[in-house]
């Protein structure tokens, strides 16, 4: 069964700290992996997409890595800010599943001023 | 460029009724997918449409159906509503599907509450 898992479920850090969010998946046959953030009562905002042939992607203070062989991805957030507080979701597009995304349960991040 | 637009934003229905939700994708996007989000089950895939054809379907009962129009706009219908259908319904659009490696962009969702 194709599954995506995120650890931890919740994380609280002081402002300015660098942090890492983890995502694991059960099948290495993937098209890509996408990281999203979700603010309360809102939809999902796409942060980064890593194709299966890529090792990492960067956007501003965010860096996402992909290790397909071990079924893992990490999202690194540098110099965290209170505005980064949100739920972060990892989603995988597996082979032969078309555009279907399978999501992890998310990590709820709180950055304290 | 306008994002994904979902209407209505909020909806209250009673058990046994039916409901239709609407999604307008980003201009030029041909793929539209629907997801259900609940606190207990998280985000679950409902179905995907590309060029008016259903490409993939999730594990939901036949009460859940959808369609896509020639302008890529999509509607989702739920008949004989049950209390468990209360959820945030999210629509996502993309330039392509599957191996196209195009990111999916989500709307703000429709919050459906069943009384």
Short mmCIF file of C-alpha atoms in Angstrom, two decimals:
data_model
loop_
_atom_site.label_atom_id
_atom_site.label_comp_id
_atom_site.label_asym_id
_atom_site.label_seq_id
_atom_site.Cartn_x
_atom_site.Cartn_y
_atom_site.Cartn_z
CA UNK A 1 0.00 0.00 0.00
CA UNK A 2 1.33 3.44 -0.91
CA UNK A 3 1.54 5.60 2.20
CA UNK A 4 3.10 8.88 3.25
CA UNK A 5 4.10 9.61 6.84
CA UNK A 6 5.18 12.85 8.48
CA UNK A 7 7.03 13.19 11.76
CA UNK A 8 6.64 15.00 14.09
CA UNK A 9 2.92 15.79 14.14
CA UNK A 10 3.62 19.08 15.90
CA UNK A 11 6.70 21.22 16.49
CA UNK A 12 7.25 24.40 18.48
CA UNK A 13 10.45 26.42 18.10
CA UNK A 14 11.69 29.89 19.06
CA UNK A 15 12.03 32.51 16.36
CA UNK A 16 15.31 32.41 14.45
CA UNK A 17 15.89 28.68 14.81
CA UNK A 18 16.64 26.47 11.81
CA UNK A 19 14.38 23.43 11.62
CA UNK A 20 13.78 20.25 9.64
CA UNK A 21 10.47 18.58 8.84
CA UNK A 22 10.44 14.94 7.80
CA UNK A 23 8.42 12.97 5.28
CA UNK A 24 8.69 9.28 4.40
CA UNK A 25 6.95 7.21 1.71
CA UNK A 26 6.58 3.49 1.18
CA UNK A 27 7.19 3.12 -2.59
CA UNK A 28 10.19 4.55 -4.44
CA UNK A 29 8.37 4.53 -7.80
CA UNK A 30 7.34 8.18 -7.77
CA UNK A 31 6.93 10.98 -10.27
CA UNK A 32 7.53 13.72 -7.75
CA UNK A 33 7.06 14.97 -4.20
CA UNK A 34 5.48 18.28 -3.32
CA UNK A 35 5.58 20.30 -0.09
CA UNK A 36 2.64 22.53 0.85
CA UNK A 37 1.74 24.82 3.72
CA UNK A 38 -1.78 25.27 5.02
CA UNK A 39 -2.91 28.16 7.18
CA UNK A 40 -5.99 27.70 9.40
CA UNK A 41 -9.22 27.76 7.39
CA UNK A 42 -7.36 28.09 4.12
CA UNK A 43 -6.37 25.95 1.18
CA UNK A 44 -2.90 24.63 0.42
CA UNK A 45 -0.06 26.79 -0.83
CA UNK A 46 2.51 25.00 -2.97
CA UNK A 47 6.05 25.54 -1.65
CA UNK A 48 8.34 23.23 -3.60
CA UNK A 49 8.09 20.34 -6.05
CA UNK A 50 10.96 17.86 -6.41
CA UNK A 51 10.98 15.58 -9.42
CA UNK A 52 12.08 11.97 -8.90
CA UNK A 53 15.34 12.65 -10.77
CA UNK A 54 16.24 15.59 -8.52
CA UNK A 55 17.96 15.60 -5.12
CA UNK A 56 16.87 19.00 -3.85
CA UNK A 57 15.03 22.22 -4.56
CA UNK A 58 15.43 25.62 -2.95
CA UNK A 59 13.16 28.63 -2.64
CA UNK A 60 14.26 31.48 -0.41
CA UNK A 61 14.68 30.17 3.14
CA UNK A 62 13.26 26.77 2.19
CA UNK A 63 15.23 23.78 1.00
CA UNK A 64 13.67 20.41 0.23
CA UNK A 65 15.66 17.24 -0.33
CA UNK A 66 14.66 13.89 -1.77
CA UNK A 67 16.22 10.47 -1.23
CA UNK A 68 14.10 8.19 -3.36
CA UNK A 69 15.99 5.00 -2.50
CA UNK A 70 15.31 5.39 1.21
CA UNK A 71 11.83 6.84 0.70
CA UNK A 72 12.55 10.09 2.52
CA UNK A 73 12.26 13.82 2.03
CA UNK A 74 13.09 16.70 4.34
CA UNK A 75 12.00 20.32 4.34
CA UNK A 76 14.59 22.63 5.88
CA UNK A 77 13.45 26.07 7.03
CA UNK A 78 16.22 28.53 7.82
CA UNK A 79 15.92 31.36 10.33
CA UNK A 80 12.30 30.62 11.20
CA UNK A 81 9.83 33.49 11.68
CA UNK A 82 6.41 33.67 13.39
CA UNK A 83 4.87 33.99 9.92
CA UNK A 84 6.11 30.47 9.16
CA UNK A 85 3.59 29.09 11.68
CA UNK A 86 1.28 26.78 9.72
CA UNK A 87 0.72 23.12 8.95
CA UNK A 88 3.21 21.69 6.48
CA UNK A 89 2.08 18.85 4.26
CA UNK A 90 4.08 16.47 2.14
CA UNK A 91 2.39 14.86 -0.89
CA UNK A 92 3.66 12.19 -3.26
CA UNK A 93 2.65 11.46 -6.86
CA UNK A 94 3.26 7.74 -7.39
CA UNK A 95 3.72 6.00 -10.77
CA UNK A 96 0.56 4.85 -12.50
CA UNK A 97 -1.62 7.04 -10.31
CA UNK A 98 -2.04 9.94 -12.75
CA UNK A 99 -2.27 13.24 -10.95
CA UNK A 100 -3.38 11.69 -7.65
CA UNK A 101 -1.46 12.97 -4.64
CA UNK A 102 -1.14 10.95 -1.46
CA UNK A 103 -0.68 13.21 1.54
CA UNK A 104 0.97 12.79 4.89
CA UNK A 105 -0.93 13.88 7.99
CA UNK A 106 1.10 17.07 8.24
CA UNK A 107 3.36 18.76 10.78
CA UNK A 108 1.85 21.67 12.69
CA UNK A 109 4.61 24.23 13.18
CA UNK A 110 4.51 27.01 15.74
CA UNK A 111 7.27 29.63 15.75
CA UNK A 112 7.29 31.65 18.97
CA UNK A 113 8.44 35.30 18.94
CA UNK B 1 -3.06 35.62 -12.75
CA UNK B 2 -6.11 34.46 -10.81
CA UNK B 3 -5.74 31.38 -8.66
CA UNK B 4 -8.06 28.42 -8.26
CA UNK B 5 -11.54 29.64 -7.34
CA UNK B 6 -14.00 27.51 -5.43
CA UNK B 7 -17.63 28.37 -4.79
CA UNK B 8 -19.37 28.54 -2.47
CA UNK B 9 -16.93 28.98 0.43
CA UNK B 10 -19.38 27.69 3.03
CA UNK B 11 -22.41 25.47 2.77
CA UNK B 12 -24.81 24.05 5.33
CA UNK B 13 -27.03 21.13 4.34
CA UNK B 14 -29.14 18.50 6.07
CA UNK B 15 -28.88 14.73 5.80
CA UNK B 16 -30.38 13.29 2.63
CA UNK B 17 -29.94 16.44 0.56
CA UNK B 18 -27.56 16.77 -2.35
CA UNK B 19 -24.96 19.43 -3.07
CA UNK B 20 -22.92 20.71 -6.00
CA UNK B 21 -19.54 22.38 -5.55
CA UNK B 22 -17.79 24.37 -8.25
CA UNK B 23 -14.13 24.86 -9.14
CA UNK B 24 -12.59 27.22 -11.68
CA UNK B 25 -8.94 26.30 -12.37
CA UNK B 26 -6.08 28.62 -13.12
CA UNK B 27 -6.32 29.84 -16.71
CA UNK B 28 -4.66 27.35 -19.06
CA UNK B 29 -4.74 24.46 -16.59
CA UNK B 30 -6.42 21.36 -17.95
CA UNK B 31 -6.20 19.03 -14.97
CA UNK B 32 -8.53 19.38 -12.00
CA UNK B 33 -8.48 17.17 -8.92
CA UNK B 34 -10.74 17.07 -5.88
CA UNK B 35 -9.81 16.19 -2.30
CA UNK B 36 -11.72 15.79 0.94
CA UNK B 37 -10.06 17.00 4.14
CA UNK B 38 -11.26 15.93 7.59
CA UNK B 39 -9.53 16.06 11.00
CA UNK B 40 -9.58 12.28 11.30
CA UNK B 41 -8.64 11.14 7.79
CA UNK B 42 -6.59 14.08 6.57
CA UNK B 43 -6.55 14.78 2.84
CA UNK B 44 -8.04 12.06 0.66
CA UNK B 45 -8.19 12.00 -3.12
CA UNK B 46 -11.65 11.97 -4.69
CA UNK B 47 -11.07 12.15 -8.44
CA UNK B 48 -9.08 13.76 -11.23
CA UNK B 49 -10.27 15.15 -14.54
CA UNK B 50 -8.17 16.01 -17.57
CA UNK B 51 -9.65 17.36 -20.78
CA UNK B 52 -13.18 16.47 -19.64
CA UNK B 53 -12.27 12.82 -18.91
CA UNK B 54 -12.07 11.26 -15.48
CA UNK B 55 -8.51 9.94 -15.23
CA UNK B 56 -8.50 8.56 -11.72
CA UNK B 57 -10.93 7.94 -8.90
CA UNK B 58 -10.41 7.53 -5.18
CA UNK B 59 -12.06 5.12 -2.81
CA UNK B 60 -15.33 6.94 -2.22
CA UNK B 61 -18.91 5.70 -2.65
CA UNK B 62 -20.86 6.35 -5.83
CA UNK B 63 -22.70 9.22 -4.09
CA UNK B 64 -19.65 11.29 -4.95
CA UNK B 65 -19.44 12.25 -8.61
CA UNK B 66 -17.90 14.95 -10.72
CA UNK B 67 -17.48 16.32 -14.17
CA UNK B 68 -15.34 18.73 -16.12
CA UNK B 69 -16.50 21.12 -18.80
CA UNK B 70 -14.80 22.14 -22.03
CA UNK B 71 -13.45 25.31 -20.37
CA UNK B 72 -11.80 23.08 -17.70
CA UNK B 73 -14.16 24.24 -14.96
CA UNK B 74 -15.24 21.35 -12.76
CA UNK B 75 -18.15 20.48 -10.52
CA UNK B 76 -18.44 17.91 -7.79
CA UNK B 77 -21.76 16.51 -6.66
CA UNK B 78 -22.60 14.61 -3.50
CA UNK B 79 -26.02 13.01 -3.23
CA UNK B 80 -27.87 11.69 -0.19
CA UNK B 81 -25.65 13.59 2.21
CA UNK B 82 -24.52 11.91 5.43
CA UNK B 83 -23.15 13.46 8.61
CA UNK B 84 -19.73 12.02 7.76
CA UNK B 85 -19.59 14.08 4.58
CA UNK B 86 -18.92 17.20 6.66
CA UNK B 87 -15.48 18.29 5.51
CA UNK B 88 -13.40 20.84 3.67
CA UNK B 89 -13.51 20.02 -0.04
CA UNK B 90 -10.46 21.21 -1.93
CA UNK B 91 -9.94 21.56 -5.64
CA UNK B 92 -6.52 21.63 -7.29
CA UNK B 93 -5.51 22.47 -10.83
CA UNK B 94 -2.39 21.72 -12.83
CA UNK B 95 -1.07 22.21 -16.34
CA UNK B 96 -0.66 18.47 -16.82
CA UNK B 97 -1.27 15.18 -15.10
CA UNK B 98 0.86 12.41 -13.63
CA UNK B 99 4.37 12.40 -15.02
CA UNK B 100 4.14 15.94 -16.35
CA UNK B 101 5.78 17.07 -13.08
CA UNK B 102 3.69 20.19 -12.90
CA UNK B 103 2.81 21.45 -9.41
CA UNK B 104 -0.78 21.33 -8.27
CA UNK B 105 -2.31 24.59 -7.06
CA UNK B 106 -5.16 24.52 -4.58
CA UNK B 107 -8.16 26.73 -3.96
CA UNK B 108 -9.34 27.80 -0.50
CA UNK B 109 -11.95 25.07 -0.46
CA UNK B 110 -15.64 24.73 0.29
CA UNK B 111 -16.51 24.05 3.92
CA UNK B 112 -19.51 21.70 3.91
CA UNK B 113 -21.41 21.14 7.14
CA UNK B 114 -24.15 18.54 7.41
CA UNK B 115 -26.77 18.95 10.14
#
